[in-house]
PDB file of C-alpha atoms and ligand atoms in Angstrom:
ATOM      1  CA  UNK A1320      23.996-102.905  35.423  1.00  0.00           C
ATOM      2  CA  UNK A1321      21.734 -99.997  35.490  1.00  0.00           C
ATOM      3  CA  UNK A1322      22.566 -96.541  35.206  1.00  0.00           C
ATOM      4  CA  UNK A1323      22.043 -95.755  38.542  1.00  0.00           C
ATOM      5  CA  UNK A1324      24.456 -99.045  39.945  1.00  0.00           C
ATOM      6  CA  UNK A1325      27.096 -97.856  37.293  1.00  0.00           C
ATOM      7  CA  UNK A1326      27.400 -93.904  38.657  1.00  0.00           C
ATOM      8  CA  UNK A1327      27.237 -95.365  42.158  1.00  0.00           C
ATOM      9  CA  UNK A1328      29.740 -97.915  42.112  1.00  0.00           C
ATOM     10  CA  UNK A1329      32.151 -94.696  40.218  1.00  0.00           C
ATOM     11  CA  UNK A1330      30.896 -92.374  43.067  1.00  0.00           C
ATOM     12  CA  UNK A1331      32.076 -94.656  45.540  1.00  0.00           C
ATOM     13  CA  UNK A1332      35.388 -95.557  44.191  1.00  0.00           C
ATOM     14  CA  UNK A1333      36.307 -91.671  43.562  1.00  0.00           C
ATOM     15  CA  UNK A1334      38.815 -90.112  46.443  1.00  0.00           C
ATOM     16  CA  UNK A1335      36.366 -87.138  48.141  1.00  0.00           C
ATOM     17  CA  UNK A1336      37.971 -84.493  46.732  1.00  0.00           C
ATOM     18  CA  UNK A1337      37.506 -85.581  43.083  1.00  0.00           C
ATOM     19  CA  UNK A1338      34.531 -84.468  41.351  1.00  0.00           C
ATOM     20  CA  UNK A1339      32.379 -86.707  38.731  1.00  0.00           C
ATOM     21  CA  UNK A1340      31.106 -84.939  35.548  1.00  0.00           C
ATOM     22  CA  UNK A1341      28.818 -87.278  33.899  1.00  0.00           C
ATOM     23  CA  UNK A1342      28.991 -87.248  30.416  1.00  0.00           C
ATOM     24  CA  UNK A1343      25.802 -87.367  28.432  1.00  0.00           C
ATOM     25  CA  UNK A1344      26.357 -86.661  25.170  1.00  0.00           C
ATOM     26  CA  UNK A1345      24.054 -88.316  22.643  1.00  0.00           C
ATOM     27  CA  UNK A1346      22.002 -89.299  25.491  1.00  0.00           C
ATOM     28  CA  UNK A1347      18.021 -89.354  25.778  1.00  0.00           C
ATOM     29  CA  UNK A1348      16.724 -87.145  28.560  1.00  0.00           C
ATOM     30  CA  UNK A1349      15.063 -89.994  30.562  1.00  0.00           C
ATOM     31  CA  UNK A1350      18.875 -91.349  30.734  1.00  0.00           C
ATOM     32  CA  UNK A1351      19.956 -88.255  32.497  1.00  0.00           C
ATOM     33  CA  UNK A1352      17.154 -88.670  34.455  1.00  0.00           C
ATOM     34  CA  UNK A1353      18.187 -91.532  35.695  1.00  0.00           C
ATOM     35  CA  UNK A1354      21.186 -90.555  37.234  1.00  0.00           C
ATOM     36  CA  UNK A1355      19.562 -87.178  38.485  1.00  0.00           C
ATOM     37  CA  UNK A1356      17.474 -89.602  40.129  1.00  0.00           C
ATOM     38  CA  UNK A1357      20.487 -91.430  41.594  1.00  0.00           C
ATOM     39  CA  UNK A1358      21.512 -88.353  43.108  1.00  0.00           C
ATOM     40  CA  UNK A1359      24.039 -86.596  39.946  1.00  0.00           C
ATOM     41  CA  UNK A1360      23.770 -83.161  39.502  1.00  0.00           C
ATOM     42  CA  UNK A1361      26.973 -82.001  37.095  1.00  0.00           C
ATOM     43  CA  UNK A1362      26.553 -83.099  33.421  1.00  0.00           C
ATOM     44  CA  UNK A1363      28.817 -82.718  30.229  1.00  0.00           C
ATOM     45  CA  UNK A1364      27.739 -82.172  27.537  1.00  0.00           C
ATOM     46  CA  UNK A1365      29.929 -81.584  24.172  1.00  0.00           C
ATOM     47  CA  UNK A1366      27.172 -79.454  21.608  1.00  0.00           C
ATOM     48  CA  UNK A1367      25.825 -76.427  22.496  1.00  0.00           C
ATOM     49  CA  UNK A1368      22.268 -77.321  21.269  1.00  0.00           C
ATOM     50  CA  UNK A1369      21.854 -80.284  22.855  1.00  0.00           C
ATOM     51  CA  UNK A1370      22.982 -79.077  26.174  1.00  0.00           C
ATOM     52  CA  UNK A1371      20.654 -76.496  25.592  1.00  0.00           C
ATOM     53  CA  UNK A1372      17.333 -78.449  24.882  1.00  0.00           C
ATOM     54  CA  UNK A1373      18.725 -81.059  28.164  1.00  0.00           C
ATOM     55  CA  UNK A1374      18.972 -77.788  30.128  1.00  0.00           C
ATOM     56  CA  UNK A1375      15.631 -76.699  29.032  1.00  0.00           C
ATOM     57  CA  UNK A1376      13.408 -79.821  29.972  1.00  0.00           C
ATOM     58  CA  UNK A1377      15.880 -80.647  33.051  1.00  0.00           C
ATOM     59  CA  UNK A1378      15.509 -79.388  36.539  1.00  0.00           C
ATOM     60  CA  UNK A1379      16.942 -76.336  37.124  1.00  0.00           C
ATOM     61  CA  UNK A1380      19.625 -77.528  40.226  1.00  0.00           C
ATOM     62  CA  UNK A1381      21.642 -78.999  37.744  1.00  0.00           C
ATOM     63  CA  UNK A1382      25.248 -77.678  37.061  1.00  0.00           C
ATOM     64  CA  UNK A1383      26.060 -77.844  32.823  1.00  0.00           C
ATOM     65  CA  UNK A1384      29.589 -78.163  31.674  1.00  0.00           C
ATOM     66  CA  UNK A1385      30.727 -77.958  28.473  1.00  0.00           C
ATOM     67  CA  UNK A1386      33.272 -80.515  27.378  1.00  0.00           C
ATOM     68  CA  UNK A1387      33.475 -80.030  23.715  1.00  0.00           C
ATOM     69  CA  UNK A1388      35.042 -77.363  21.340  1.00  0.00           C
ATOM     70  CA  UNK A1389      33.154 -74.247  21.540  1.00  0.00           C
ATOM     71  CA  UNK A1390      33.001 -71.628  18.510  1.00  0.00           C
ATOM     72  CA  UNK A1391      33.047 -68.294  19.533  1.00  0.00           C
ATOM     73  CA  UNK A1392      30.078 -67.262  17.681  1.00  0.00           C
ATOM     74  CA  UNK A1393      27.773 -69.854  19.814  1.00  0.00           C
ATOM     75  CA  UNK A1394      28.785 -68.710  23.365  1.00  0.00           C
ATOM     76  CA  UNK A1395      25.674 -67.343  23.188  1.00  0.00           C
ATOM     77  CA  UNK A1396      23.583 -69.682  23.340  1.00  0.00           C
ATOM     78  CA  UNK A1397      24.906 -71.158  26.454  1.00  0.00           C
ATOM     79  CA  UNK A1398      25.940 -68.033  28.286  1.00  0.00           C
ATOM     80  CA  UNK A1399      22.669 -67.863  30.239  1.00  0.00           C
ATOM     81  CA  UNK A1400      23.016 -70.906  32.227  1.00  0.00           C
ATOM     82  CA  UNK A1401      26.485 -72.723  31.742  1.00  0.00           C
ATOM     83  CA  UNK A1402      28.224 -73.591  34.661  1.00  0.00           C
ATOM     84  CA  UNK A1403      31.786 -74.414  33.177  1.00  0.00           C
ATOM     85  CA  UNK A1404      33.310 -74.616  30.373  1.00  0.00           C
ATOM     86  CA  UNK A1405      36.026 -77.206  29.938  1.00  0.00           C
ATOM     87  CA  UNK A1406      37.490 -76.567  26.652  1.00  0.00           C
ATOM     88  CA  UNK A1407      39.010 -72.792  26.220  1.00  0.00           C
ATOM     89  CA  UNK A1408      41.859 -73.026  23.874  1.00  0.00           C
ATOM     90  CA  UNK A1409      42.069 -69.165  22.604  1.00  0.00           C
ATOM     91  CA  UNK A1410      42.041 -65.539  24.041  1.00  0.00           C
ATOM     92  CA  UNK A1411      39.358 -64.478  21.743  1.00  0.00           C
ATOM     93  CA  UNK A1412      36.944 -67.151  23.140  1.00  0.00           C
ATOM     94  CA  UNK A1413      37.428 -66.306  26.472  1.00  0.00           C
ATOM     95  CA  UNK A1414      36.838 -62.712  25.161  1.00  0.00           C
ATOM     96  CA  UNK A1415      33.557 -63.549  23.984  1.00  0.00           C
ATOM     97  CA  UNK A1416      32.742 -65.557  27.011  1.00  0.00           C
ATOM     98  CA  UNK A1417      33.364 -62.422  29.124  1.00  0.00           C
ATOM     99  CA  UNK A1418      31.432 -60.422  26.958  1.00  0.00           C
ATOM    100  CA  UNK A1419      28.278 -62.435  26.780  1.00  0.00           C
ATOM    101  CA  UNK A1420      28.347 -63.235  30.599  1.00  0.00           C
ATOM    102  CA  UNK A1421      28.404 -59.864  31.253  1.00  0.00           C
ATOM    103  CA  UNK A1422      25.399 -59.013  29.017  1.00  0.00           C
ATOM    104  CA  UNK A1423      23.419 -61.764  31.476  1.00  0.00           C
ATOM    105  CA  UNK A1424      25.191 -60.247  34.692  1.00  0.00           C
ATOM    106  CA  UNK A1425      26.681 -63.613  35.092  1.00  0.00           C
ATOM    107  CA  UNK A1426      30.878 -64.831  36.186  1.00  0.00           C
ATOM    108  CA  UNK A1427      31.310 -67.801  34.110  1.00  0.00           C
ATOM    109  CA  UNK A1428      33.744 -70.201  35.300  1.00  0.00           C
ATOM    110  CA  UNK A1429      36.548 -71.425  32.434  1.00  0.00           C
ATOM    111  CA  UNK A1430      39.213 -74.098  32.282  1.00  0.00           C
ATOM    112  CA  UNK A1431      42.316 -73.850  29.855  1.00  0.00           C
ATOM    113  CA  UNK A1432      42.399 -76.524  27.494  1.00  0.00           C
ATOM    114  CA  UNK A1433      46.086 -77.963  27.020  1.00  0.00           C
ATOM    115  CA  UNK A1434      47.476 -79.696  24.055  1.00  0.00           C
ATOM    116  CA  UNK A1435      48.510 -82.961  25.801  1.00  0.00           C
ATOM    117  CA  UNK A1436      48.081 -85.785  23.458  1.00  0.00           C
ATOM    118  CA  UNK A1437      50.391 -86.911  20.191  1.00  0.00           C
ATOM    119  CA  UNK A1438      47.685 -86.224  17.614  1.00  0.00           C
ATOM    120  CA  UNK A1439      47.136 -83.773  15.526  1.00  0.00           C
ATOM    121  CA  UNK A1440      42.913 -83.726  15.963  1.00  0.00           C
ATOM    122  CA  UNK A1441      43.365 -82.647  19.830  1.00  0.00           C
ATOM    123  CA  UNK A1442      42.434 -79.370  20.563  1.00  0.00           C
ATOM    124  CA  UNK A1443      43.977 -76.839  22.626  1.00  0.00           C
ATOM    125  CA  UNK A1444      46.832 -74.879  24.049  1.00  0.00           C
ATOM    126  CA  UNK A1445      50.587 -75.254  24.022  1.00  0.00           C
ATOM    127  CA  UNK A1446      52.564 -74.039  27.273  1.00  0.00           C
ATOM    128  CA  UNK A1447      53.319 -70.555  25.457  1.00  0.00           C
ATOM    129  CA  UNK A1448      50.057 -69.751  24.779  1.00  0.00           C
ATOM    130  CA  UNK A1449      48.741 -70.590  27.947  1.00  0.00           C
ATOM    131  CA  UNK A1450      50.958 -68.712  29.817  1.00  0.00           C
ATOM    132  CA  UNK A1451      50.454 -65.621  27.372  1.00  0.00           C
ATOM    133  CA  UNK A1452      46.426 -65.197  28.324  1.00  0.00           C
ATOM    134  CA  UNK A1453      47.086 -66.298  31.883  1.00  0.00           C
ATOM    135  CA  UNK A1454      49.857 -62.940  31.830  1.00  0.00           C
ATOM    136  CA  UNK A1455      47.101 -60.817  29.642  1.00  0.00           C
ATOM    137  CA  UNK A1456      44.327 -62.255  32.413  1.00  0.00           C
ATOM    138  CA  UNK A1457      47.090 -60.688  35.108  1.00  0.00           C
ATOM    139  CA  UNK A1458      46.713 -57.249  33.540  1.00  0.00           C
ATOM    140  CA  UNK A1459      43.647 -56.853  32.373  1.00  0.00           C
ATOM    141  CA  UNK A1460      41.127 -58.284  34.730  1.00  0.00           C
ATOM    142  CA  UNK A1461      38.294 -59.945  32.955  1.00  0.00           C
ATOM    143  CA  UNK A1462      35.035 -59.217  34.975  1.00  0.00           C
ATOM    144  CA  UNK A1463      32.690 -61.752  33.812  1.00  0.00           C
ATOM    145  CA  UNK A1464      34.749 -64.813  33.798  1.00  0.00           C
ATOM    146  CA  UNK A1465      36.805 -66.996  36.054  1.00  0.00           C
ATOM    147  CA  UNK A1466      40.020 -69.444  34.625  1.00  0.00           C
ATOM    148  CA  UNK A1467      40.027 -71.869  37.056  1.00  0.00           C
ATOM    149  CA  UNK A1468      41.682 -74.414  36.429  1.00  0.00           C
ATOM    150  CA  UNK A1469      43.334 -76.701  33.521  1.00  0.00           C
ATOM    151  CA  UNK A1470      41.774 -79.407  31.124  1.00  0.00           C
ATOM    152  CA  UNK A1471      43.538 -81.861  28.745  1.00  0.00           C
ATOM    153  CA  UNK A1472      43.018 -85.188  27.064  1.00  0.00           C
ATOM    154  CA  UNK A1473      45.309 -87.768  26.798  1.00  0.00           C
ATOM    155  CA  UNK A1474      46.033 -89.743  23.457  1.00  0.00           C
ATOM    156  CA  UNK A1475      43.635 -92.208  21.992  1.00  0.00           C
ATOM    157  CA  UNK A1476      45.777 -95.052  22.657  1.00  0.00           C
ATOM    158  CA  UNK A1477      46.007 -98.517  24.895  1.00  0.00           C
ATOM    159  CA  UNK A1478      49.774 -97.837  25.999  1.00  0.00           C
ATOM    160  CA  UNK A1479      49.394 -96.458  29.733  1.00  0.00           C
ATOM    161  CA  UNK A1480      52.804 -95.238  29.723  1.00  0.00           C
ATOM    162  CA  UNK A1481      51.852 -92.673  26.907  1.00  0.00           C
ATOM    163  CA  UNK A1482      49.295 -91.328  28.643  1.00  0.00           C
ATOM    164  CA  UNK A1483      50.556 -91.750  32.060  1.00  0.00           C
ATOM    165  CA  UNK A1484      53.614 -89.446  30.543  1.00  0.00           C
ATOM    166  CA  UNK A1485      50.990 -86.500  29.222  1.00  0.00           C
ATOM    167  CA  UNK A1486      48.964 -86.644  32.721  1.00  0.00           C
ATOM    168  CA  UNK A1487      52.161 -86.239  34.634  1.00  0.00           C
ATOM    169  CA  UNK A1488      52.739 -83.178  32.148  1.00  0.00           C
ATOM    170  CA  UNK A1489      49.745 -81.366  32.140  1.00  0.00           C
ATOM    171  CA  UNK A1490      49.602 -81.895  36.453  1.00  0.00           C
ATOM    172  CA  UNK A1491      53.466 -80.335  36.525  1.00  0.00           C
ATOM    173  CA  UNK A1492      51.911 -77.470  34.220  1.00  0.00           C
ATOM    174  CA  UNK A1493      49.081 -77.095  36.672  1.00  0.00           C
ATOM    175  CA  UNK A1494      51.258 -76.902  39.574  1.00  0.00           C
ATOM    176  CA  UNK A1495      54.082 -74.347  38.461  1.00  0.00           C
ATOM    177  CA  UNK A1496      51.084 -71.923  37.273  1.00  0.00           C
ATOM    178  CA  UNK A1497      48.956 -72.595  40.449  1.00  0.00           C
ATOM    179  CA  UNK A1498      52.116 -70.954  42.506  1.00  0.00           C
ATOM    180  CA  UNK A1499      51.292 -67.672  40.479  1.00  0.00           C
ATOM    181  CA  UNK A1500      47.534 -67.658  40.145  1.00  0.00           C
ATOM    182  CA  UNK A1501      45.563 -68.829  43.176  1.00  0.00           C
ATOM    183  CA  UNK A1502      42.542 -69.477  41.574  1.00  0.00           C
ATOM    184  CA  UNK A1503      43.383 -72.228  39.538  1.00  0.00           C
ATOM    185  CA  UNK A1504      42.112 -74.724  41.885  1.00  0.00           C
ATOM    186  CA  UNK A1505      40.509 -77.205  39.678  1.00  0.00           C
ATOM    187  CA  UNK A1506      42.536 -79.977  37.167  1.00  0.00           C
ATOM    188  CA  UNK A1507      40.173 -81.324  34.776  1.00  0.00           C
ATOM    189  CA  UNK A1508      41.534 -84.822  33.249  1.00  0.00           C
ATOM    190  CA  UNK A1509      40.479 -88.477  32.726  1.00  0.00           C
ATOM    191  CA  UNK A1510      37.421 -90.329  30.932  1.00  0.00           C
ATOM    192  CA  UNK A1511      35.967 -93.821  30.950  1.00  0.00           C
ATOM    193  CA  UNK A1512      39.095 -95.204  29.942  1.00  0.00           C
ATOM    194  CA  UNK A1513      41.843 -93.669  32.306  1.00  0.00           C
ATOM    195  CA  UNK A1514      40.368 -91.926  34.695  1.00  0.00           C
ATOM    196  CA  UNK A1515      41.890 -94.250  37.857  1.00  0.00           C
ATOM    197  CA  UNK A1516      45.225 -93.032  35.872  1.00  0.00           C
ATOM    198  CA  UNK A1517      44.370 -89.424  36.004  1.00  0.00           C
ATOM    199  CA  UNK A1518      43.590 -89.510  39.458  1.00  0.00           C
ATOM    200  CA  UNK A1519      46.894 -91.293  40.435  1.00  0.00           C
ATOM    201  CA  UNK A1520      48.332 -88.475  38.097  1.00  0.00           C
ATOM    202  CA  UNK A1521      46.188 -85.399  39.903  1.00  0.00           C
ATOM    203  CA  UNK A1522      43.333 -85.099  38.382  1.00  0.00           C
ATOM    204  CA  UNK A1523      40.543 -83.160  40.598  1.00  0.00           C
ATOM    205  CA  UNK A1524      37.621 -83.690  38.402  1.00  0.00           C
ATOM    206  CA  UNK A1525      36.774 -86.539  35.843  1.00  0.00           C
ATOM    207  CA  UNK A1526      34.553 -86.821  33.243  1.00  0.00           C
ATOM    208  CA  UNK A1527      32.779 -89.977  32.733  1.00  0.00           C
ATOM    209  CA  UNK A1528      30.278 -91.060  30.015  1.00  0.00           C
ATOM    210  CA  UNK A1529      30.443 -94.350  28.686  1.00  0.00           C
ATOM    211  CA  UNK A1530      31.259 -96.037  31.831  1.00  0.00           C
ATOM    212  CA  UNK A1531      27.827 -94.836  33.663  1.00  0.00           C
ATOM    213  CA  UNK A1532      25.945 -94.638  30.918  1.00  0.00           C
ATOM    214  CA  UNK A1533      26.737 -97.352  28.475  1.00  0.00           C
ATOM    215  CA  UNK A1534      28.574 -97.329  25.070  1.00  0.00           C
ATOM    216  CA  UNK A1535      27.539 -94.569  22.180  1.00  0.00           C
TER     217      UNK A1535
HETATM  218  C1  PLP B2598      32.997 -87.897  25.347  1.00  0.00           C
HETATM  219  C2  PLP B2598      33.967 -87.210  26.226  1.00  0.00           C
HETATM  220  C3  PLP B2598      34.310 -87.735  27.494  1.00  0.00           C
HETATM  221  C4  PLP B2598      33.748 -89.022  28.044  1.00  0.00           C
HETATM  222  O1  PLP B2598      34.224 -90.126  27.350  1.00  0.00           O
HETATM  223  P1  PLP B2598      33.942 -91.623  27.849  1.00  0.00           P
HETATM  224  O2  PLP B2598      35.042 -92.399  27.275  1.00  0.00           O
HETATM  225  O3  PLP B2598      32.604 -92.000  27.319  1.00  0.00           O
HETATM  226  O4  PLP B2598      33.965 -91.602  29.342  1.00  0.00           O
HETATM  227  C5  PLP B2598      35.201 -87.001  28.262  1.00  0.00           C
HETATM  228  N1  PLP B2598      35.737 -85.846  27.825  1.00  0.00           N
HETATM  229  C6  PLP B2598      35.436 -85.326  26.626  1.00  0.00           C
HETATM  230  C7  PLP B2598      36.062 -84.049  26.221  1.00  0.00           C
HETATM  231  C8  PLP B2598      34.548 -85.988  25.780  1.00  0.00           C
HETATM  232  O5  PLP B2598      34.267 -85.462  24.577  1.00  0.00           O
END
């Protein structure tokens, strides 16, 4: 199947209010192309340079998410055009995201990153920590960006009731803190693998690679 079949047969099998990020890591430009073509206009991307030199030679109507880890000291070089980033996991990175989207007059729109999974390579937050910067967000009002929503990743593993168990979590996280903080509107959870799962589980917005765009 083509590239174009794949993300439309995934489009059409998606509930309406669930949105597809299409994950292009590793990808060549006339890939992403491909599905522009067919209509996509969110991509993920997990390195800041790449996304950067896709952004660059892409049209410009395309919303950029970043999927991956981020180190503070390359918000930088994304803060000009990023559209979301999915994968906050400290208060000094969203510090530094405030402070360079201010420097480009820009409100740049953040997820949480949760510790969901069983292994110890995950990134992310533990339910302490998240609710300590969404009580320093409460008091001190960051300007130039927006936490709206949650992301997590399940464990690398074939046993659905595992990761049935950490989507359930991370939605009954995402619910009790939605009850205090209206904005968090968005629930950021599934891939190739599990994203029917997530969606049975909550999710809002999935984030697809191999799936449309073949195996990397
Ligand atoms: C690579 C990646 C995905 C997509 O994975 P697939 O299994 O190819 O769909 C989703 N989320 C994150 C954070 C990723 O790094």
């Amino acid at each position: 199947m083509s590239i174009k079949d794949n993300l439309l047969e995934i489009k059409s099998s998606l509930p309406p209010h669930v949105i597809l990020v299409a994950v292009s890591k590793t990808k060549p430009v006339s890939n992403l192309m491909e599905a522009y073509n067919a209509g996509q206009r969110i991509f993920g991307e997990n390195k800041i340079q790449e996304m950067t030199e896709k952004w660059e030679q892409m049209p410009k109507d395309i919303q950029w998410h970043m999927i991956g880890h981020v180190q503070t000291n390359k918000v930088k070089y994304m803060a000009e055009y990023v559209s979301l980033i999915h994968g906050v996991d400290s208060l000094k990175l969203l510090l530094e995201i405030n402070k360079q989207a201010a420097k480009r007059n820009r409100v740049i729109n953040c997820l949480l990153q949760v510790y969901i999974a069983e292994e110890e390579s995950k990134f992310g937050l533990d339910e302490n920590e998240l609710e300590e910067i969404l009580h320093y967000l409460q008091n001190d009002k960051l300007q130039n960006i927006k936490v709206i929503g949650l992301m997590g990743m399940a464990t690398f593993t074939d046993n659905q009731e595992q990761i049935k168990k950490e989507f359930l979590y991370l939605k009954s996280l995402f619910d009790k803190l939605k009850t205090q903080n209206s904005s968090l509107i968005t629930l950021s959870m599934g891939m190739s693998g599990d994203y029917k799962l997530a969606i049975d589980c909550g999710s809002t917005m999935v984030r697809i690679g191999s799936s449309i765009f073949g195996g990397r």
